[in-house]
Short mmCIF file of C-alpha atoms in Angstrom, two decimals:
data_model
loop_
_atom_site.label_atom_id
_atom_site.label_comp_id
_atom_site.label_asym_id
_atom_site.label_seq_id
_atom_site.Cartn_x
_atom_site.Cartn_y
_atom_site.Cartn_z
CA UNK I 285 24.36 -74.98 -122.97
CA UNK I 286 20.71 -75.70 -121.14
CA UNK I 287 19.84 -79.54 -120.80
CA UNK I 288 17.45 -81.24 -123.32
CA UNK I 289 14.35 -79.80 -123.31
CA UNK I 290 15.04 -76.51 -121.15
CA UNK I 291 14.84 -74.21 -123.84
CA UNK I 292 10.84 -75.11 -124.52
CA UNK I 293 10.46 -73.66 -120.79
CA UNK I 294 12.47 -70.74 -121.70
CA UNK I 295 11.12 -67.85 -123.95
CA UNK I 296 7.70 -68.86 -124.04
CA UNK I 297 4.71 -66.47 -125.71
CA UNK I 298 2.50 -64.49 -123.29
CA UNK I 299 -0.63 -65.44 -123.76
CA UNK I 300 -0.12 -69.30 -126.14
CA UNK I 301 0.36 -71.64 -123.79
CA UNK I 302 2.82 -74.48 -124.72
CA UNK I 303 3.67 -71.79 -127.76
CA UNK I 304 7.97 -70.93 -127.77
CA UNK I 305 9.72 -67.66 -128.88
CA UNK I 306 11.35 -69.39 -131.55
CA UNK I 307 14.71 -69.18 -132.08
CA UNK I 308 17.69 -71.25 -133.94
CA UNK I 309 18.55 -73.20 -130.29
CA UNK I 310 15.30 -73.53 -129.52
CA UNK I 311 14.27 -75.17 -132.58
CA UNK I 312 17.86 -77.07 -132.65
CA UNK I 313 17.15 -78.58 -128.79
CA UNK I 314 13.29 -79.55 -129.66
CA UNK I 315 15.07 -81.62 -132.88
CA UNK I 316 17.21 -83.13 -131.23
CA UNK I 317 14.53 -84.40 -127.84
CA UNK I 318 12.62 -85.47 -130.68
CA UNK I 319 15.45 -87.30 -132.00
CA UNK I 320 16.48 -88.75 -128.58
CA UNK I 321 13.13 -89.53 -127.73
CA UNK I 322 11.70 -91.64 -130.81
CA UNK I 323 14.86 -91.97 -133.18
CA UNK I 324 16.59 -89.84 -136.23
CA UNK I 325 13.18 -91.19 -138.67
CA UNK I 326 10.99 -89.32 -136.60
CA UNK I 327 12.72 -85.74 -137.44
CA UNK I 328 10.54 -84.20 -139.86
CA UNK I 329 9.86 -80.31 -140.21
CA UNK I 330 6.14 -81.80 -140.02
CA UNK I 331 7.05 -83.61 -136.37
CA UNK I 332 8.90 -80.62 -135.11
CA UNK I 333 6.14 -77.77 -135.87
CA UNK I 334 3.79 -80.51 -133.93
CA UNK I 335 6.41 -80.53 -130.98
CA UNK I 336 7.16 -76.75 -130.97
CA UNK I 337 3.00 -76.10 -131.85
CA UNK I 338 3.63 -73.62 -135.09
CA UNK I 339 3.29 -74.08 -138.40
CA UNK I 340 6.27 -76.57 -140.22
CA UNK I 341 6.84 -73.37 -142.58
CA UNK I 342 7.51 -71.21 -139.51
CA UNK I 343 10.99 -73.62 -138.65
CA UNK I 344 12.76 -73.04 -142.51
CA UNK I 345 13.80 -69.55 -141.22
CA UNK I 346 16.26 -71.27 -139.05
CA UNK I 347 17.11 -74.69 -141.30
CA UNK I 348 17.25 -74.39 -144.62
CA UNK I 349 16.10 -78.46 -144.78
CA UNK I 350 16.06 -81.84 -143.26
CA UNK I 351 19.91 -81.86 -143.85
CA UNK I 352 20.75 -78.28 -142.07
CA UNK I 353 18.32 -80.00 -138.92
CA UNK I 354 20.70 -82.73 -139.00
CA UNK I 355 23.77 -80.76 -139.02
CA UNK I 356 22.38 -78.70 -135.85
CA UNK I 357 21.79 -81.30 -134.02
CA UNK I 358 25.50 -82.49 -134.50
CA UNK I 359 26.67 -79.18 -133.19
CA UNK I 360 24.40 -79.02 -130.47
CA UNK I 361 25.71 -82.21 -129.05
CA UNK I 362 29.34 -81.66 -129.74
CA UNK I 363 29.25 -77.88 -127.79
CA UNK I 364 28.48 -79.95 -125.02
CA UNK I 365 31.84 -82.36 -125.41
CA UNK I 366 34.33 -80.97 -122.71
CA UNK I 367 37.39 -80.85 -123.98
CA UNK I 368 40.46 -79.92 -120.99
CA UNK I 369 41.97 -76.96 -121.31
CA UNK I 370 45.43 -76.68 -122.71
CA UNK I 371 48.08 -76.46 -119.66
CA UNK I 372 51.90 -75.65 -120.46
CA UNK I 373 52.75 -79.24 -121.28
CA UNK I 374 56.31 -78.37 -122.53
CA UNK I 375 58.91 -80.59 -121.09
CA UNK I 376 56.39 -83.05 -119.60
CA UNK I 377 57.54 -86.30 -120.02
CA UNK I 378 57.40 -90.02 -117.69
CA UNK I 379 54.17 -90.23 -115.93
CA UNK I 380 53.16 -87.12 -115.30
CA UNK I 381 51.39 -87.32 -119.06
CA UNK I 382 48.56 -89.08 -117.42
CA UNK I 383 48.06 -86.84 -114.91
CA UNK I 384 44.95 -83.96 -115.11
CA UNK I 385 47.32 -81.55 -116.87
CA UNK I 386 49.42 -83.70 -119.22
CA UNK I 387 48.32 -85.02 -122.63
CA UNK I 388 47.49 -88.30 -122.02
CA UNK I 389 45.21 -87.44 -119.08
CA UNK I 390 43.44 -84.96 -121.22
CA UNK I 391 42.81 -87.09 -124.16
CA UNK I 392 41.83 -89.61 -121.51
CA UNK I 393 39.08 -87.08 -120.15
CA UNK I 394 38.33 -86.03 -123.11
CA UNK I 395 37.42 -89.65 -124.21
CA UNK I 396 35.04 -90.41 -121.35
CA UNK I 397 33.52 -87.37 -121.71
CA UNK I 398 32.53 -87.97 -125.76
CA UNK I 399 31.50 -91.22 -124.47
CA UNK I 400 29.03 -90.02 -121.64
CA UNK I 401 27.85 -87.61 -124.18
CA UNK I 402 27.65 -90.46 -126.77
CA UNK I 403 25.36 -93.06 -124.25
CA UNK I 404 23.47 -89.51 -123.12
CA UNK I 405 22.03 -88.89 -126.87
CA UNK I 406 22.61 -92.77 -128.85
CA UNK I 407 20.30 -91.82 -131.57
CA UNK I 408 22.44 -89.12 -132.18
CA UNK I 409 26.07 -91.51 -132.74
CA UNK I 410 24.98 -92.75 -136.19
CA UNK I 411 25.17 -88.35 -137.02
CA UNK I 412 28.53 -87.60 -135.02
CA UNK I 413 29.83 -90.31 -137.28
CA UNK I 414 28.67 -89.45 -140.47
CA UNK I 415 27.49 -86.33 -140.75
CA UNK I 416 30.79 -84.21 -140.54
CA UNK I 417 31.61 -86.64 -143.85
CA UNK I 418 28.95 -85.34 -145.72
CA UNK I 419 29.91 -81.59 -145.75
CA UNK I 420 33.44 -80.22 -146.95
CA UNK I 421 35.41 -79.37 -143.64
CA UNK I 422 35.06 -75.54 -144.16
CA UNK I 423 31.28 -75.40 -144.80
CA UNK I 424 30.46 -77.47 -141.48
CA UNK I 425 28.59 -75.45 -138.67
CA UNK I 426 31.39 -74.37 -136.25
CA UNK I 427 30.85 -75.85 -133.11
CA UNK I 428 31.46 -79.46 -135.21
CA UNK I 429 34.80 -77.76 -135.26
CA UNK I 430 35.83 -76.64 -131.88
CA UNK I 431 36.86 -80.20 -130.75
CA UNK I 432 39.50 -80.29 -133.81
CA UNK I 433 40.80 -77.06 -133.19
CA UNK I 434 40.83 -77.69 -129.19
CA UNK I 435 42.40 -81.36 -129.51
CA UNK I 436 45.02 -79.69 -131.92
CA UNK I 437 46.05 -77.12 -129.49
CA UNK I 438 46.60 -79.77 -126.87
CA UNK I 439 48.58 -81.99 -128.76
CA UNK I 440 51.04 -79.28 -130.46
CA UNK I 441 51.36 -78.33 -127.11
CA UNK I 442 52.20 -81.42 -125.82
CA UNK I 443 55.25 -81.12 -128.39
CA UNK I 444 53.36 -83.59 -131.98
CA UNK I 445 53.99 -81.91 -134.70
CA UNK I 446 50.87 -79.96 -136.49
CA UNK I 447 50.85 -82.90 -139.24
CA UNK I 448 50.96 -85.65 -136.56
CA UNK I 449 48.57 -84.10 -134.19
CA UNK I 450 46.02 -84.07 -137.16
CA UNK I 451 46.92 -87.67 -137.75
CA UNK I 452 46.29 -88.38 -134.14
CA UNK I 453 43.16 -86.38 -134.09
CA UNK I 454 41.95 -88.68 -136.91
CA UNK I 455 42.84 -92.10 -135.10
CA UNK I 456 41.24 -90.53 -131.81
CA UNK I 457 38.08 -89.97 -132.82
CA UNK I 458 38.20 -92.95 -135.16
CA UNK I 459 38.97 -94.95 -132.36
CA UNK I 460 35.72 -93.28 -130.03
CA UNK I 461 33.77 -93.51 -132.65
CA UNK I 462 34.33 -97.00 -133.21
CA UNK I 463 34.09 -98.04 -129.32
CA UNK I 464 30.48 -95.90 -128.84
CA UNK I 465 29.25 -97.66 -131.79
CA UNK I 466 29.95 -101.42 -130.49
CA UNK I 467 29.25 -99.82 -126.76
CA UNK I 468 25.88 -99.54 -128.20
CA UNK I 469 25.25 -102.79 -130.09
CA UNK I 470 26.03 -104.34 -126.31
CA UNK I 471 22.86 -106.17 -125.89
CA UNK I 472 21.42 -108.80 -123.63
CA UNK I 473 18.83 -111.28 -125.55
CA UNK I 474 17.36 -112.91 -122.16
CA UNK I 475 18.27 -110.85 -119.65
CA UNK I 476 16.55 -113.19 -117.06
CA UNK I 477 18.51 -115.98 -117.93
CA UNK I 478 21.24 -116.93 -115.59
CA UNK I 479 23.56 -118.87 -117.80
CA UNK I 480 25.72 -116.41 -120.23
CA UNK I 481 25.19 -118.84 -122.82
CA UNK I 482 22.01 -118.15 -123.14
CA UNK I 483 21.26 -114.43 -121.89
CA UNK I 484 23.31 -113.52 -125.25
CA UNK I 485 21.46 -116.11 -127.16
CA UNK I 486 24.92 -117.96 -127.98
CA UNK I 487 23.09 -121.53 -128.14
CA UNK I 488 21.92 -120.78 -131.15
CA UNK I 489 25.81 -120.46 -132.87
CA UNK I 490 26.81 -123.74 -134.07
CA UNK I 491 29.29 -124.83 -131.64
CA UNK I 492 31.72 -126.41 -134.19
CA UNK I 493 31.86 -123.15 -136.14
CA UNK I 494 32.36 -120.29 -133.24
CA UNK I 495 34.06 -122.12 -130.05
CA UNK I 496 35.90 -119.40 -129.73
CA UNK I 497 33.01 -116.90 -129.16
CA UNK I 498 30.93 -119.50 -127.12
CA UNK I 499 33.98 -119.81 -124.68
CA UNK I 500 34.04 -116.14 -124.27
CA UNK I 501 30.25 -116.09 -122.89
CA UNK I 502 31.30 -114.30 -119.06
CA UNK I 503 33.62 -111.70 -120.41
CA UNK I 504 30.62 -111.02 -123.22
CA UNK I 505 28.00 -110.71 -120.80
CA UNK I 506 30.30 -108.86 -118.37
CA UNK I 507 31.08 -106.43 -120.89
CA UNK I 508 32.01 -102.75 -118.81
CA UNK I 509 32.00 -99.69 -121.37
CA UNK I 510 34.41 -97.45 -119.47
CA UNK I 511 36.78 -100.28 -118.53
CA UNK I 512 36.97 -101.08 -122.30
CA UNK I 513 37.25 -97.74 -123.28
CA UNK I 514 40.31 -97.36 -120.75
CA UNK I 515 41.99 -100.83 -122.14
CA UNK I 516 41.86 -99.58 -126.01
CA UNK I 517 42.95 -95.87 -124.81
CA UNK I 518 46.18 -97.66 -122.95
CA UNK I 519 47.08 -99.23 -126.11
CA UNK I 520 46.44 -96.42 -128.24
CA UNK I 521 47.89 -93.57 -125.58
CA UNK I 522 51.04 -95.86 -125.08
CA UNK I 523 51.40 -95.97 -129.08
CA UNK I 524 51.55 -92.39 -129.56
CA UNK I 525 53.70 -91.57 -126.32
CA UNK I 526 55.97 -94.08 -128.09
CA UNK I 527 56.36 -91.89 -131.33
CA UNK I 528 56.36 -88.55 -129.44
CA UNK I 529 59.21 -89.75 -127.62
CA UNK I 530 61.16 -92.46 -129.41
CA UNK I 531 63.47 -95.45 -127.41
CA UNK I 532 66.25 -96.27 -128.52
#
Protein backbone atom coordinates (compact mmCIF):
# COMPACT_ATOMS: atom_id res chain seq x y z
CA UNK A 1 0.00 0.00 0.00
CA UNK A 2 1.89 3.52 -1.13
CA UNK A 3 1.87 6.31 1.67
CA UNK A 4 -0.73 9.18 1.55
CA UNK A 5 -0.44 11.03 -1.30
CA UNK A 6 2.01 8.74 -3.47
CA UNK A 7 -0.41 7.63 -5.80
CA UNK A 8 -1.03 11.49 -7.24
CA UNK A 9 2.84 11.12 -8.26
CA UNK A 10 2.16 7.85 -9.74
CA UNK A 11 0.28 7.39 -13.13
CA UNK A 12 0.22 10.83 -14.11
CA UNK A 13 -1.08 12.04 -17.89
CA UNK A 14 1.61 12.92 -20.46
CA UNK A 15 1.17 16.07 -21.38
CA UNK A 16 -1.62 17.63 -18.12
CA UNK A 17 0.46 18.53 -15.65
CA UNK A 18 -0.85 17.93 -12.05
CA UNK A 19 -3.63 15.71 -14.19
CA UNK A 20 -3.72 11.61 -12.63
CA UNK A 21 -4.55 8.36 -14.57
CA UNK A 22 -7.45 7.85 -12.54
CA UNK A 23 -8.08 4.88 -10.98
CA UNK A 24 -10.25 3.42 -7.86
CA UNK A 25 -6.86 3.81 -5.38
CA UNK A 26 -6.01 6.76 -6.75
CA UNK A 27 -9.18 8.43 -6.24
CA UNK A 28 -9.58 6.40 -2.74
CA UNK A 29 -5.88 7.89 -1.43
CA UNK A 30 -6.69 11.66 -2.76
CA UNK A 31 -10.17 11.18 -0.42
CA UNK A 32 -8.77 10.21 2.16
CA UNK A 33 -5.43 13.23 2.17
CA UNK A 34 -8.29 15.35 1.75
CA UNK A 35 -9.90 13.90 4.65
CA UNK A 36 -6.68 13.87 6.78
CA UNK A 37 -5.79 17.15 5.75
CA UNK A 38 -9.02 19.41 6.43
CA UNK A 39 -11.53 16.86 8.13
CA UNK A 40 -14.41 14.19 6.93
CA UNK A 41 -16.84 17.73 5.99
CA UNK A 42 -14.51 18.64 3.48
CA UNK A 43 -15.04 15.26 1.30
CA UNK A 44 -17.21 16.23 -1.42
CA UNK A 45 -17.12 14.73 -5.08
CA UNK A 46 -16.94 18.67 -5.78
CA UNK A 47 -13.54 18.95 -3.39
CA UNK A 48 -12.05 15.81 -4.78
CA UNK A 49 -12.40 16.63 -8.72
CA UNK A 50 -10.67 20.11 -7.46
CA UNK A 51 -7.84 17.97 -5.73
CA UNK A 52 -7.46 15.32 -8.52
CA UNK A 53 -8.11 18.48 -11.36
CA UNK A 54 -11.10 16.56 -13.47
CA UNK A 55 -14.42 17.02 -13.61
CA UNK A 56 -16.60 15.78 -10.13
CA UNK A 57 -18.65 13.54 -12.78
CA UNK A 58 -15.39 11.89 -13.90
CA UNK A 59 -14.92 10.24 -9.93
CA UNK A 60 -18.76 8.36 -9.90
CA UNK A 61 -17.16 5.65 -12.15
CA UNK A 62 -15.28 4.53 -9.16
CA UNK A 63 -17.90 5.58 -6.07
CA UNK A 64 -21.18 5.23 -6.61
CA UNK A 65 -21.71 8.36 -3.82
CA UNK A 66 -20.55 10.22 -0.84
CA UNK A 67 -21.29 6.96 1.16
CA UNK A 68 -19.18 4.39 -1.21
CA UNK A 69 -16.13 7.42 -0.71
CA UNK A 70 -16.58 6.87 2.84
CA UNK A 71 -16.52 3.22 2.81
CA UNK A 72 -13.11 3.37 0.69
CA UNK A 73 -11.54 5.29 2.75
CA UNK A 74 -12.27 2.78 5.67
CA UNK A 75 -10.68 0.05 3.65
CA UNK A 76 -7.87 1.95 2.61
CA UNK A 77 -6.84 2.58 6.14
CA UNK A 78 -7.61 -0.81 7.52
CA UNK A 79 -5.28 -2.70 4.51
CA UNK A 80 -2.70 -0.89 6.14
CA UNK A 81 -3.47 -2.46 9.91
CA UNK A 82 -0.74 -5.24 10.36
CA UNK A 83 -2.10 -7.93 11.74
CA UNK A 84 0.84 -10.95 12.91
CA UNK A 85 0.77 -13.81 11.19
CA UNK A 86 -0.73 -16.92 12.64
CA UNK A 87 2.22 -19.21 14.20
CA UNK A 88 1.37 -22.90 15.45
CA UNK A 89 0.15 -21.73 18.84
CA UNK A 90 -1.14 -25.23 19.86
CA UNK A 91 -0.04 -26.21 23.26
CA UNK A 92 1.28 -22.74 24.16
CA UNK A 93 0.49 -22.00 27.45
CA UNK A 94 2.42 -19.84 30.75
CA UNK A 95 4.27 -16.96 29.40
CA UNK A 96 5.27 -17.75 26.32
CA UNK A 97 1.57 -16.22 25.14
CA UNK A 98 3.13 -12.86 25.30
CA UNK A 99 5.88 -13.56 23.42
CA UNK A 100 6.10 -12.47 19.32
CA UNK A 101 4.51 -15.80 18.37
CA UNK A 102 1.87 -16.48 21.04
CA UNK A 103 -1.62 -14.93 21.19
CA UNK A 104 -1.32 -12.47 23.58
CA UNK A 105 1.78 -10.92 21.96
CA UNK A 106 -0.03 -10.80 18.70
CA UNK A 107 -3.14 -9.20 19.84
CA UNK A 108 -0.73 -6.97 21.73
CA UNK A 109 0.99 -5.96 18.28
CA UNK A 110 -1.82 -5.94 16.68
CA UNK A 111 -3.25 -3.27 19.13
CA UNK A 112 -0.39 -0.80 18.81
CA UNK A 113 -0.38 -1.13 15.41
CA UNK A 114 -4.43 -0.06 14.95
CA UNK A 115 -3.44 2.56 17.27
CA UNK A 116 -0.41 4.08 15.26
CA UNK A 117 -2.64 3.75 12.34
CA UNK A 118 -5.50 5.37 14.34
CA UNK A 119 -3.17 8.74 15.59
CA UNK A 120 -1.61 8.48 11.73
CA UNK A 121 -5.22 9.28 10.03
CA UNK A 122 -7.61 10.82 13.38
CA UNK A 123 -10.13 12.20 11.07
CA UNK A 124 -10.53 8.94 9.87
CA UNK A 125 -11.48 7.13 13.74
CA UNK A 126 -14.99 8.64 13.84
CA UNK A 127 -15.37 6.11 10.15
CA UNK A 128 -13.44 2.92 11.51
CA UNK A 129 -16.01 3.21 14.24
CA UNK A 130 -19.05 3.67 12.56
CA UNK A 131 -18.96 2.99 9.28
CA UNK A 132 -18.66 -0.92 9.27
CA UNK A 133 -22.23 -0.39 11.39
CA UNK A 134 -23.86 1.12 8.68
CA UNK A 135 -23.53 -1.69 6.05
CA UNK A 136 -24.72 -5.43 6.64
CA UNK A 137 -21.42 -7.48 7.32
CA UNK A 138 -21.52 -9.23 3.86
CA UNK A 139 -22.00 -6.12 1.67
CA UNK A 140 -18.89 -4.25 3.34
CA UNK A 141 -15.81 -3.68 0.94
CA UNK A 142 -13.40 -6.57 1.79
CA UNK A 143 -10.41 -5.26 3.08
CA UNK A 144 -12.90 -3.90 6.21
CA UNK A 145 -12.90 -7.63 6.56
CA UNK A 146 -9.47 -9.02 6.52
CA UNK A 147 -8.75 -7.98 10.19
CA UNK A 148 -11.91 -10.23 11.33
CA UNK A 149 -11.00 -13.04 9.38
CA UNK A 150 -7.10 -12.64 10.35
CA UNK A 151 -7.85 -12.02 14.23
CA UNK A 152 -10.18 -15.18 13.96
CA UNK A 153 -7.53 -17.37 12.61
CA UNK A 154 -5.23 -16.36 15.41
CA UNK A 155 -7.41 -16.90 18.12
CA UNK A 156 -8.91 -20.46 16.97
CA UNK A 157 -5.50 -21.17 16.70
CA UNK A 158 -4.57 -20.20 19.88
CA UNK A 159 -7.21 -23.00 20.98
CA UNK A 160 -10.96 -20.16 21.66
CA UNK A 161 -13.51 -21.66 20.30
CA UNK A 162 -14.97 -20.09 16.81
CA UNK A 163 -18.01 -18.57 18.97
CA UNK A 164 -15.63 -17.14 21.62
CA UNK A 165 -13.03 -15.89 19.30
CA UNK A 166 -15.87 -13.81 17.61
CA UNK A 167 -16.87 -12.68 21.04
CA UNK A 168 -13.32 -11.68 21.70
CA UNK A 169 -12.95 -10.09 18.36
CA UNK A 170 -15.95 -7.91 19.35
CA UNK A 171 -14.53 -6.81 22.90
CA UNK A 172 -11.04 -6.21 21.07
CA UNK A 173 -11.86 -3.85 18.82
CA UNK A 174 -14.51 -2.42 21.14
CA UNK A 175 -11.95 -1.96 23.52
CA UNK A 176 -9.35 -0.04 20.65
CA UNK A 177 -11.89 1.67 19.53
CA UNK A 178 -12.83 3.04 22.69
CA UNK A 179 -9.07 3.89 23.85
CA UNK A 180 -8.23 5.82 20.20
CA UNK A 181 -11.30 7.73 20.71
CA UNK A 182 -10.42 9.16 24.38
CA UNK A 183 -6.52 8.99 23.07
CA UNK A 184 -7.79 11.66 20.88
CA UNK A 185 -9.98 13.88 23.07
CA UNK A 186 -6.41 14.13 25.20
CA UNK A 187 -6.06 17.80 25.10
CA UNK A 188 -4.03 20.47 26.79
CA UNK A 189 -6.10 23.93 27.29
CA UNK A 190 -2.84 26.12 28.25
CA UNK A 191 -0.17 24.32 27.27
CA UNK A 192 2.24 27.07 28.61
CA UNK A 193 1.00 26.88 31.90
CA UNK A 194 3.13 25.13 34.40
CA UNK A 195 0.64 24.14 37.02
CA UNK A 196 -1.61 20.95 35.84
CA UNK A 197 -4.41 22.63 37.32
CA UNK A 198 -4.54 24.95 35.01
CA UNK A 199 -2.88 23.64 31.62
CA UNK A 200 -6.21 21.34 31.58
CA UNK A 201 -8.30 24.24 32.58
CA UNK A 202 -9.44 22.28 35.87
CA UNK A 203 -9.89 25.72 37.89
CA UNK A 204 -12.76 26.24 36.31
CA UNK A 205 -14.59 22.75 37.93
CA UNK A 206 -16.16 23.61 41.08
CA UNK A 207 -13.96 22.15 43.58
CA UNK A 208 -16.74 20.88 45.92
CA UNK A 209 -18.35 18.99 43.04
CA UNK A 210 -15.19 17.10 41.22
CA UNK A 211 -12.28 16.71 44.01
CA UNK A 212 -11.75 13.71 42.73
CA UNK A 213 -10.81 14.84 39.16
CA UNK A 214 -8.97 18.03 40.46
CA UNK A 215 -6.70 15.67 42.60
CA UNK A 216 -5.92 13.68 39.60
CA UNK A 217 -4.39 16.88 37.68
CA UNK A 218 -0.44 15.13 37.16
CA UNK A 219 -1.60 11.76 36.05
CA UNK A 220 -4.21 13.87 33.58
CA UNK A 221 -1.67 15.98 32.19
CA UNK A 222 0.85 13.10 32.13
CA UNK A 223 -1.44 11.10 30.22
CA UNK A 224 0.97 8.39 27.85
CA UNK A 225 -1.26 6.72 24.99
CA UNK A 226 0.77 3.53 24.60
CA UNK A 227 1.33 3.05 28.34
CA UNK A 228 -2.52 3.23 28.70
CA UNK A 229 -3.16 1.19 25.94
CA UNK A 230 -0.72 -1.55 27.51
CA UNK A 231 -2.52 -1.15 31.18
CA UNK A 232 -6.23 -1.79 29.64
CA UNK A 233 -4.70 -4.66 27.23
CA UNK A 234 -3.16 -6.40 30.65
CA UNK A 235 -6.50 -6.40 32.11
CA UNK A 236 -8.30 -7.40 29.17
CA UNK A 237 -5.42 -10.09 27.83
CA UNK A 238 -5.28 -11.52 31.49
CA UNK A 239 -9.28 -11.85 31.34
CA UNK A 240 -9.39 -13.90 28.36
CA UNK A 241 -6.17 -16.08 29.16
CA UNK A 242 -8.28 -16.71 32.29
CA UNK A 243 -11.29 -18.27 30.29
CA UNK A 244 -9.06 -20.01 27.70
CA UNK A 245 -7.48 -21.75 30.42
CA UNK A 246 -9.62 -22.00 33.54
CA UNK A 247 -8.03 -22.31 37.49
CA UNK A 248 -9.33 -24.26 39.54
Amino acid sequence: MPPSGSSRRAGGTAGAPGRTALSREVVLSAALDLVDSEGLDALTMRRLGQRLHRDPMALYRYAANRDALLDGVVELVLAQLEVPAVTDLAGVGGSEVEGPGGWRGQLRATAHAFRRLALSHPHVVPLLVTRPLATPLGLRPLGTLRPLEQLLELLVAAGFDPVDALHVYRIFFGFLHGHVLNELQELVAAPEEDDDVLRLGLHRLPLREFPRVRSLASALADFDGAHELDKGLDVLLDGLDLHLHPRA
